[in-house]
Amino acid sequence: RRSSDLLASYIIGTVEFMGADEDDAQLVSVPPYHVAGLSAVLSSLYSGRRIVYLPAFDPDEWVRACEEEAVTQAMVVPTMLGRVLECVDQQGVKLASLRHLSYGGGRMPLELIERAMSKFPDVNFVNAYGLTETSSTIAVLSPDDHRTAIASDDPAVRRRLTSVGQPLPTLEVEIRDPDGNPLGAGERGEVYVRGEQVAGEYLGRSVLTDDGWFPTNDAGYLDDDGFLYLDGRMDDVIVRGAENLSPGEIEDTIASHPAVREAAVIGVPDPEWGEAVAAVVVVEPGAERPSEDDLKTLVRERLRSTKTPTVIRFRDELPYNETGKLLRRVLREELSGS
């Protein structure tokens, strides 16, 4: 099927035609070649919503545009949201017109989304997970899901804030092992998706399975209630000896340290184990740099010794591309070279 047909299927199925209010304004600050930017523009045109476009993301410009243009809807990636919150705090603005804020494109730290919801209690937050090959959204954590999770004392429900929500009704999602066998709830594997809006074709070469499933190369699992949790890319897995280690939980553990702003975990060559765990850490502005031993102890006590980084490096910031994707290859090259 043509990509235009697939995008039309997504837009028509998720947006009410000319359903925007007269004062609605969508701020688009991701590149137009990215499916998130493209779908934001197309859905705004279809619904009759005014578009405010930023050619490149800058937190000060983002906040200024929201204030001056009375923006009601916007989309960010997690790194953008963190910088927006810092800017809002520094300037003391309220973003009073903002009603809907969607996010995606990377792991959302629990602390960050909790802080954002506290800062903007009247905003409807939406986490949308999707791919270019699936004509945008696969799963959504809705505003009601956010409110239910943030208000819950049940850790399992609260943890849904770190999920990407539940699959759209028009799509099927499965988690499969390396041999393509479906896995049960809580079991980590590769995310597969099937549905009308799924392309799964590159220059005439289909990558769909015989029964129409698209392998996303995203790692994750489904819980008992059908909420999808992502855990990086399948090729981000660190193979230490005979054990497959997920970077995500190690990153979350390191980032829980009060002096750590964010962390990235990668595998580096190791003559004994094949790969060793390495962490690149960004310290919170104004905070005292934690010692390597402190961070290693934190991981060892919360997880286990085999997941403890043998190498820790500090950086002023992590490398991201224009769409907010962490460039792990840059870190691998740096650490392999050192």
Short mmCIF file of N, CA and C in Angstrom, two decimals, residues 117-258:
data_model
loop_
_atom_site.label_atom_id
_atom_site.label_comp_id
_atom_site.label_asym_id
_atom_site.label_seq_id
_atom_site.Cartn_x
_atom_site.Cartn_y
_atom_site.Cartn_z
N MET A 117 3.72 16.80 35.39
CA MET A 117 2.31 16.77 35.76
C MET A 117 2.04 17.65 36.98
N SER A 118 3.01 17.75 37.87
CA SER A 118 2.86 18.63 39.02
C SER A 118 2.91 20.10 38.59
N LYS A 119 3.78 20.40 37.63
CA LYS A 119 3.92 21.78 37.14
C LYS A 119 2.69 22.22 36.35
N PHE A 120 2.11 21.30 35.57
CA PHE A 120 0.96 21.62 34.71
C PHE A 120 -0.20 20.67 35.04
N PRO A 121 -0.85 20.86 36.19
CA PRO A 121 -1.88 19.92 36.63
C PRO A 121 -3.12 19.89 35.75
N ASP A 122 -3.37 20.94 34.98
CA ASP A 122 -4.57 20.98 34.15
C ASP A 122 -4.32 20.54 32.71
N VAL A 123 -3.10 20.16 32.40
CA VAL A 123 -2.76 19.74 31.03
C VAL A 123 -3.04 18.25 30.85
N ASN A 124 -3.58 17.90 29.70
CA ASN A 124 -3.79 16.49 29.34
C ASN A 124 -2.51 15.95 28.72
N PHE A 125 -1.87 15.00 29.40
CA PHE A 125 -0.63 14.41 28.91
C PHE A 125 -0.93 13.12 28.14
N VAL A 126 -0.24 12.93 27.03
CA VAL A 126 -0.40 11.73 26.20
C VAL A 126 0.98 11.23 25.80
N ASN A 127 1.25 9.96 26.08
CA ASN A 127 2.47 9.33 25.58
C ASN A 127 2.09 8.49 24.37
N ALA A 128 2.67 8.81 23.22
CA ALA A 128 2.35 8.10 21.98
C ALA A 128 3.60 7.41 21.46
N TYR A 129 3.49 6.11 21.23
CA TYR A 129 4.60 5.32 20.69
C TYR A 129 4.26 4.91 19.27
N GLY A 130 5.16 5.19 18.35
CA GLY A 130 4.92 4.80 16.98
C GLY A 130 6.20 4.80 16.16
N LEU A 131 6.07 4.39 14.91
CA LEU A 131 7.20 4.30 14.00
C LEU A 131 6.79 4.82 12.63
N THR A 132 7.77 5.21 11.85
CA THR A 132 7.49 5.60 10.47
C THR A 132 6.84 4.43 9.72
N GLU A 133 7.34 3.22 9.97
CA GLU A 133 6.83 2.04 9.25
C GLU A 133 5.40 1.68 9.63
N THR A 134 4.92 2.22 10.75
CA THR A 134 3.55 1.94 11.17
C THR A 134 2.65 3.16 11.00
N SER A 135 3.10 4.11 10.18
CA SER A 135 2.33 5.34 9.91
C SER A 135 1.94 6.02 11.20
N SER A 136 2.91 6.12 12.08
CA SER A 136 2.81 6.79 13.37
C SER A 136 2.32 5.86 14.47
N THR A 137 1.30 6.24 15.22
CA THR A 137 1.05 5.70 16.56
C THR A 137 0.67 4.22 16.59
N ILE A 138 1.32 3.51 17.52
CA ILE A 138 1.01 2.10 17.81
C ILE A 138 0.26 1.98 19.12
N ALA A 139 0.74 2.68 20.14
CA ALA A 139 0.14 2.59 21.48
C ALA A 139 0.06 3.97 22.10
N VAL A 140 -0.89 4.13 23.02
CA VAL A 140 -1.12 5.44 23.65
C VAL A 140 -1.36 5.27 25.15
N LEU A 141 -0.67 6.10 25.94
CA LEU A 141 -0.99 6.26 27.35
C LEU A 141 -1.81 7.54 27.45
N SER A 142 -3.10 7.39 27.67
CA SER A 142 -4.05 8.50 27.56
C SER A 142 -3.99 9.45 28.76
N PRO A 143 -4.64 10.61 28.66
CA PRO A 143 -4.72 11.51 29.82
C PRO A 143 -5.32 10.84 31.05
N ASP A 144 -6.37 10.04 30.85
CA ASP A 144 -6.97 9.34 31.99
C ASP A 144 -6.00 8.32 32.58
N ASP A 145 -5.23 7.65 31.73
CA ASP A 145 -4.22 6.71 32.23
C ASP A 145 -3.19 7.45 33.10
N HIS A 146 -2.78 8.62 32.65
CA HIS A 146 -1.82 9.43 33.44
C HIS A 146 -2.40 9.79 34.80
N ARG A 147 -3.65 10.26 34.81
CA ARG A 147 -4.26 10.71 36.07
C ARG A 147 -4.48 9.54 37.02
N THR A 148 -4.89 8.40 36.48
CA THR A 148 -5.08 7.21 37.32
C THR A 148 -3.76 6.78 37.95
N ALA A 149 -2.70 6.78 37.15
CA ALA A 149 -1.40 6.33 37.63
C ALA A 149 -0.82 7.28 38.68
N ILE A 150 -0.90 8.58 38.43
CA ILE A 150 -0.29 9.55 39.34
C ILE A 150 -1.02 9.60 40.67
N ALA A 151 -2.31 9.24 40.66
CA ALA A 151 -3.11 9.30 41.89
C ALA A 151 -3.06 8.00 42.69
N SER A 152 -2.44 6.96 42.14
CA SER A 152 -2.48 5.64 42.76
C SER A 152 -1.35 5.44 43.77
N ASP A 153 -1.67 4.73 44.84
CA ASP A 153 -0.67 4.32 45.81
C ASP A 153 -0.11 2.93 45.49
N ASP A 154 -0.71 2.28 44.49
CA ASP A 154 -0.25 0.96 44.06
C ASP A 154 0.97 1.14 43.15
N PRO A 155 2.13 0.63 43.54
CA PRO A 155 3.33 0.82 42.72
C PRO A 155 3.18 0.31 41.29
N ALA A 156 2.42 -0.79 41.11
CA ALA A 156 2.23 -1.35 39.77
C ALA A 156 1.45 -0.40 38.88
N VAL A 157 0.44 0.26 39.46
CA VAL A 157 -0.35 1.22 38.68
C VAL A 157 0.45 2.49 38.44
N ARG A 158 1.14 2.96 39.47
CA ARG A 158 1.97 4.17 39.34
C ARG A 158 3.03 3.98 38.25
N ARG A 159 3.54 2.78 38.16
CA ARG A 159 4.61 2.49 37.20
C ARG A 159 4.14 2.61 35.75
N ARG A 160 2.83 2.61 35.53
CA ARG A 160 2.33 2.77 34.16
C ARG A 160 2.78 4.08 33.53
N LEU A 161 3.17 5.05 34.35
CA LEU A 161 3.69 6.31 33.81
C LEU A 161 4.97 6.09 33.01
N THR A 162 5.64 4.96 33.22
CA THR A 162 6.85 4.65 32.45
C THR A 162 6.53 3.78 31.24
N SER A 163 5.26 3.46 31.03
CA SER A 163 4.86 2.67 29.87
C SER A 163 4.47 3.59 28.72
N VAL A 164 4.23 2.98 27.55
CA VAL A 164 3.72 3.76 26.41
C VAL A 164 2.24 3.50 26.22
N GLY A 165 1.61 2.91 27.23
CA GLY A 165 0.17 2.72 27.18
C GLY A 165 -0.25 1.42 26.53
N GLN A 166 -1.47 1.41 26.02
CA GLN A 166 -2.05 0.23 25.40
C GLN A 166 -2.16 0.41 23.89
N PRO A 167 -2.06 -0.68 23.12
CA PRO A 167 -2.15 -0.58 21.66
C PRO A 167 -3.48 0.02 21.21
N LEU A 168 -3.45 0.71 20.06
CA LEU A 168 -4.68 1.22 19.46
C LEU A 168 -5.60 0.05 19.13
N PRO A 169 -6.93 0.27 19.18
CA PRO A 169 -7.88 -0.82 18.90
C PRO A 169 -7.72 -1.41 17.50
N THR A 170 -7.17 -0.64 16.57
CA THR A 170 -7.02 -1.10 15.19
C THR A 170 -5.75 -1.91 14.96
N LEU A 171 -4.93 -2.07 16.00
CA LEU A 171 -3.65 -2.76 15.86
C LEU A 171 -3.53 -3.92 16.83
N GLU A 172 -2.72 -4.90 16.45
CA GLU A 172 -2.36 -6.00 17.33
C GLU A 172 -0.88 -5.88 17.68
N VAL A 173 -0.54 -6.17 18.92
CA VAL A 173 0.85 -6.13 19.37
C VAL A 173 1.18 -7.44 20.07
N GLU A 174 2.32 -8.01 19.73
CA GLU A 174 2.82 -9.21 20.40
C GLU A 174 4.28 -8.99 20.78
N ILE A 175 4.72 -9.71 21.81
CA ILE A 175 6.13 -9.76 22.18
C ILE A 175 6.63 -11.15 21.82
N ARG A 176 7.75 -11.21 21.08
CA ARG A 176 8.26 -12.50 20.61
C ARG A 176 9.73 -12.69 20.98
N ASP A 177 10.10 -13.96 21.11
CA ASP A 177 11.49 -14.29 21.40
C ASP A 177 12.30 -14.29 20.10
N PRO A 178 13.62 -14.51 20.16
CA PRO A 178 14.45 -14.46 18.95
C PRO A 178 14.04 -15.44 17.86
N ASP A 179 13.32 -16.50 18.23
CA ASP A 179 12.85 -17.48 17.24
C ASP A 179 11.47 -17.14 16.70
N GLY A 180 10.90 -16.00 17.13
CA GLY A 180 9.60 -15.60 16.64
C GLY A 180 8.42 -16.17 17.40
N ASN A 181 8.67 -16.79 18.55
CA ASN A 181 7.58 -17.37 19.34
C ASN A 181 6.99 -16.33 20.28
N PRO A 182 5.64 -16.24 20.37
CA PRO A 182 5.01 -15.27 21.27
C PRO A 182 5.38 -15.53 22.73
N LEU A 183 5.58 -14.45 23.48
CA LEU A 183 5.92 -14.53 24.89
C LEU A 183 4.74 -14.08 25.74
N GLY A 184 4.75 -14.47 27.00
CA GLY A 184 3.67 -14.12 27.91
C GLY A 184 3.90 -12.77 28.58
N ALA A 185 2.92 -12.38 29.41
CA ALA A 185 3.00 -11.10 30.13
C ALA A 185 4.25 -11.05 30.99
N GLY A 186 4.93 -9.90 30.95
CA GLY A 186 6.12 -9.71 31.76
C GLY A 186 7.40 -10.25 31.17
N GLU A 187 7.30 -10.96 30.03
CA GLU A 187 8.50 -11.53 29.41
C GLU A 187 9.03 -10.57 28.34
N ARG A 188 10.32 -10.28 28.42
CA ARG A 188 10.94 -9.31 27.53
C ARG A 188 11.33 -9.94 26.20
N GLY A 189 11.02 -9.23 25.13
CA GLY A 189 11.38 -9.70 23.79
C GLY A 189 11.23 -8.58 22.80
N GLU A 190 11.07 -8.93 21.52
CA GLU A 190 10.92 -7.92 20.48
C GLU A 190 9.44 -7.62 20.25
N VAL A 191 9.13 -6.34 20.06
CA VAL A 191 7.76 -5.89 19.81
C VAL A 191 7.42 -6.13 18.34
N TYR A 192 6.32 -6.86 18.12
CA TYR A 192 5.78 -7.09 16.78
C TYR A 192 4.42 -6.41 16.69
N VAL A 193 4.08 -5.86 15.52
CA VAL A 193 2.81 -5.16 15.37
C VAL A 193 2.18 -5.53 14.03
N ARG A 194 0.84 -5.58 14.01
CA ARG A 194 0.11 -5.92 12.79
C ARG A 194 -1.17 -5.08 12.72
N GLY A 195 -1.49 -4.57 11.52
CA GLY A 195 -2.71 -3.79 11.34
C GLY A 195 -2.72 -3.06 10.02
N GLU A 196 -3.84 -2.39 9.73
CA GLU A 196 -4.05 -1.74 8.44
C GLU A 196 -3.03 -0.64 8.16
N GLN A 197 -2.58 0.06 9.19
CA GLN A 197 -1.69 1.20 8.97
C GLN A 197 -0.21 0.81 8.92
N VAL A 198 0.08 -0.48 9.02
CA VAL A 198 1.47 -0.96 9.04
C VAL A 198 1.96 -1.18 7.61
N ALA A 199 3.09 -0.54 7.29
CA ALA A 199 3.68 -0.70 5.96
C ALA A 199 4.62 -1.90 5.95
N GLY A 200 5.73 -1.77 6.68
CA GLY A 200 6.67 -2.88 6.74
C GLY A 200 7.32 -3.19 5.41
N GLU A 201 7.54 -2.15 4.60
CA GLU A 201 8.12 -2.35 3.27
C GLU A 201 9.12 -1.25 2.97
N TYR A 202 10.26 -1.63 2.41
CA TYR A 202 11.30 -0.68 2.05
C TYR A 202 11.66 -0.85 0.58
N LEU A 203 11.38 0.17 -0.23
CA LEU A 203 11.71 0.14 -1.66
C LEU A 203 11.28 -1.17 -2.31
N GLY A 204 10.03 -1.55 -2.02
CA GLY A 204 9.48 -2.75 -2.63
C GLY A 204 9.85 -4.05 -1.95
N ARG A 205 10.65 -3.98 -0.88
CA ARG A 205 11.06 -5.19 -0.16
C ARG A 205 10.30 -5.29 1.15
N SER A 206 9.43 -6.26 1.26
CA SER A 206 8.63 -6.41 2.47
C SER A 206 9.44 -7.09 3.56
N VAL A 207 9.27 -6.61 4.80
CA VAL A 207 9.91 -7.25 5.94
C VAL A 207 8.87 -7.85 6.88
N LEU A 208 7.63 -7.94 6.40
CA LEU A 208 6.57 -8.54 7.20
C LEU A 208 6.74 -10.06 7.25
N THR A 209 6.26 -10.66 8.33
CA THR A 209 6.22 -12.11 8.40
C THR A 209 5.13 -12.61 7.45
N ASP A 210 5.08 -13.92 7.26
CA ASP A 210 4.10 -14.49 6.34
C ASP A 210 2.67 -14.17 6.75
N ASP A 211 2.44 -13.99 8.05
CA ASP A 211 1.08 -13.68 8.52
C ASP A 211 0.90 -12.19 8.82
N GLY A 212 1.78 -11.34 8.27
CA GLY A 212 1.55 -9.90 8.30
C GLY A 212 2.08 -9.14 9.49
N TRP A 213 2.92 -9.74 10.32
CA TRP A 213 3.46 -9.06 11.50
C TRP A 213 4.75 -8.31 11.14
N PHE A 214 4.90 -7.11 11.71
CA PHE A 214 6.10 -6.30 11.47
C PHE A 214 7.00 -6.34 12.70
N PRO A 215 8.26 -6.80 12.57
CA PRO A 215 9.21 -6.78 13.69
C PRO A 215 9.81 -5.39 13.84
N THR A 216 9.59 -4.75 14.97
CA THR A 216 9.98 -3.34 15.14
C THR A 216 11.44 -3.14 15.51
N ASN A 217 12.10 -4.18 16.00
CA ASN A 217 13.45 -4.09 16.57
C ASN A 217 13.45 -3.33 17.89
N ASP A 218 12.28 -3.01 18.42
CA ASP A 218 12.17 -2.42 19.76
C ASP A 218 12.02 -3.55 20.77
N ALA A 219 12.71 -3.42 21.89
CA ALA A 219 12.60 -4.39 22.96
C ALA A 219 11.56 -3.93 23.97
N GLY A 220 10.84 -4.87 24.55
CA GLY A 220 9.84 -4.49 25.55
C GLY A 220 9.04 -5.67 26.04
N TYR A 221 8.00 -5.36 26.79
CA TYR A 221 7.11 -6.41 27.29
C TYR A 221 5.73 -5.81 27.55
N LEU A 222 4.73 -6.68 27.60
CA LEU A 222 3.37 -6.31 27.96
C LEU A 222 3.08 -6.79 29.37
N ASP A 223 2.40 -5.96 30.18
CA ASP A 223 2.03 -6.43 31.51
C ASP A 223 0.69 -7.15 31.45
N ASP A 224 0.18 -7.57 32.60
CA ASP A 224 -1.06 -8.34 32.65
C ASP A 224 -2.26 -7.56 32.15
N ASP A 225 -2.19 -6.23 32.19
CA ASP A 225 -3.30 -5.39 31.75
C ASP A 225 -3.13 -4.86 30.33
N GLY A 226 -2.10 -5.35 29.63
CA GLY A 226 -1.91 -4.96 28.25
C GLY A 226 -1.17 -3.66 28.04
N PHE A 227 -0.54 -3.12 29.09
CA PHE A 227 0.27 -1.91 28.94
C PHE A 227 1.65 -2.32 28.41
N LEU A 228 2.12 -1.56 27.44
CA LEU A 228 3.38 -1.88 26.76
C LEU A 228 4.52 -1.06 27.36
N TYR A 229 5.58 -1.75 27.75
CA TYR A 229 6.78 -1.11 28.30
C TYR A 229 7.94 -1.33 27.33
N LEU A 230 8.59 -0.26 26.93
CA LEU A 230 9.71 -0.35 26.01
C LEU A 230 11.03 -0.33 26.77
N ASP A 231 12.01 -1.01 26.20
CA ASP A 231 13.31 -1.11 26.87
C ASP A 231 14.43 -1.03 25.85
N GLY A 232 14.40 0.04 25.04
CA GLY A 232 15.46 0.25 24.07
C GLY A 232 15.29 -0.58 22.82
N ARG A 233 16.35 -0.64 22.04
CA ARG A 233 16.36 -1.41 20.80
C ARG A 233 16.95 -2.80 21.08
N MET A 234 16.54 -3.76 20.26
CA MET A 234 17.05 -5.11 20.45
C MET A 234 18.57 -5.15 20.33
N ASP A 235 19.13 -4.32 19.45
CA ASP A 235 20.58 -4.33 19.29
C ASP A 235 21.30 -3.49 20.33
N ASP A 236 20.55 -2.90 21.28
CA ASP A 236 21.18 -2.21 22.41
C ASP A 236 21.49 -3.16 23.56
N VAL A 237 20.96 -4.38 23.49
CA VAL A 237 21.16 -5.35 24.56
C VAL A 237 22.66 -5.63 24.73
N ILE A 238 23.08 -5.66 25.98
CA ILE A 238 24.48 -5.95 26.31
C ILE A 238 24.60 -7.44 26.60
N VAL A 239 25.45 -8.13 25.87
CA VAL A 239 25.64 -9.57 26.07
C VAL A 239 26.92 -9.78 26.88
N ARG A 240 26.73 -10.02 28.16
CA ARG A 240 27.87 -10.23 29.07
C ARG A 240 27.93 -11.71 29.41
N GLY A 241 28.92 -12.40 28.87
CA GLY A 241 28.96 -13.84 29.04
C GLY A 241 27.76 -14.45 28.34
N ALA A 242 26.98 -15.22 29.06
CA ALA A 242 25.77 -15.82 28.50
C ALA A 242 24.52 -15.05 28.90
N GLU A 243 24.69 -13.89 29.51
CA GLU A 243 23.55 -13.13 30.04
C GLU A 243 23.26 -11.90 29.18
N ASN A 244 21.99 -11.72 28.82
CA ASN A 244 21.55 -10.52 28.11
C ASN A 244 21.11 -9.47 29.12
N LEU A 245 21.73 -8.30 29.07
CA LEU A 245 21.43 -7.23 30.01
C LEU A 245 20.74 -6.08 29.30
N SER A 246 19.66 -5.59 29.90
CA SER A 246 18.92 -4.47 29.33
C SER A 246 19.49 -3.15 29.85
N PRO A 247 19.86 -2.22 28.96
CA PRO A 247 20.40 -0.94 29.43
C PRO A 247 19.40 -0.12 30.23
N GLY A 248 18.10 -0.23 29.89
CA GLY A 248 17.09 0.65 30.46
C GLY A 248 17.02 0.64 31.97
N GLU A 249 16.97 -0.55 32.58
CA GLU A 249 16.82 -0.60 34.03
C GLU A 249 18.08 -0.11 34.73
N ILE A 250 19.25 -0.31 34.11
CA ILE A 250 20.49 0.20 34.70
C ILE A 250 20.51 1.72 34.62
N GLU A 251 20.08 2.27 33.47
CA GLU A 251 20.00 3.72 33.32
C GLU A 251 19.05 4.34 34.34
N ASP A 252 17.88 3.71 34.52
CA ASP A 252 16.91 4.24 35.48
C ASP A 252 17.46 4.22 36.90
N THR A 253 18.20 3.18 37.23
CA THR A 253 18.77 3.07 38.57
C THR A 253 19.81 4.15 38.81
N ILE A 254 20.70 4.36 37.85
CA ILE A 254 21.72 5.41 38.00
C ILE A 254 21.06 6.79 38.06
N ALA A 255 20.05 7.00 37.21
CA ALA A 255 19.37 8.31 37.17
C ALA A 255 18.57 8.59 38.43
N SER A 256 18.32 7.56 39.25
CA SER A 256 17.60 7.79 40.51
C SER A 256 18.47 8.48 41.55
N HIS A 257 19.78 8.53 41.33
CA HIS A 257 20.68 9.25 42.25
C HIS A 257 20.35 10.74 42.16
N PRO A 258 20.20 11.42 43.29
CA PRO A 258 19.76 12.83 43.27
C PRO A 258 20.71 13.77 42.53
#
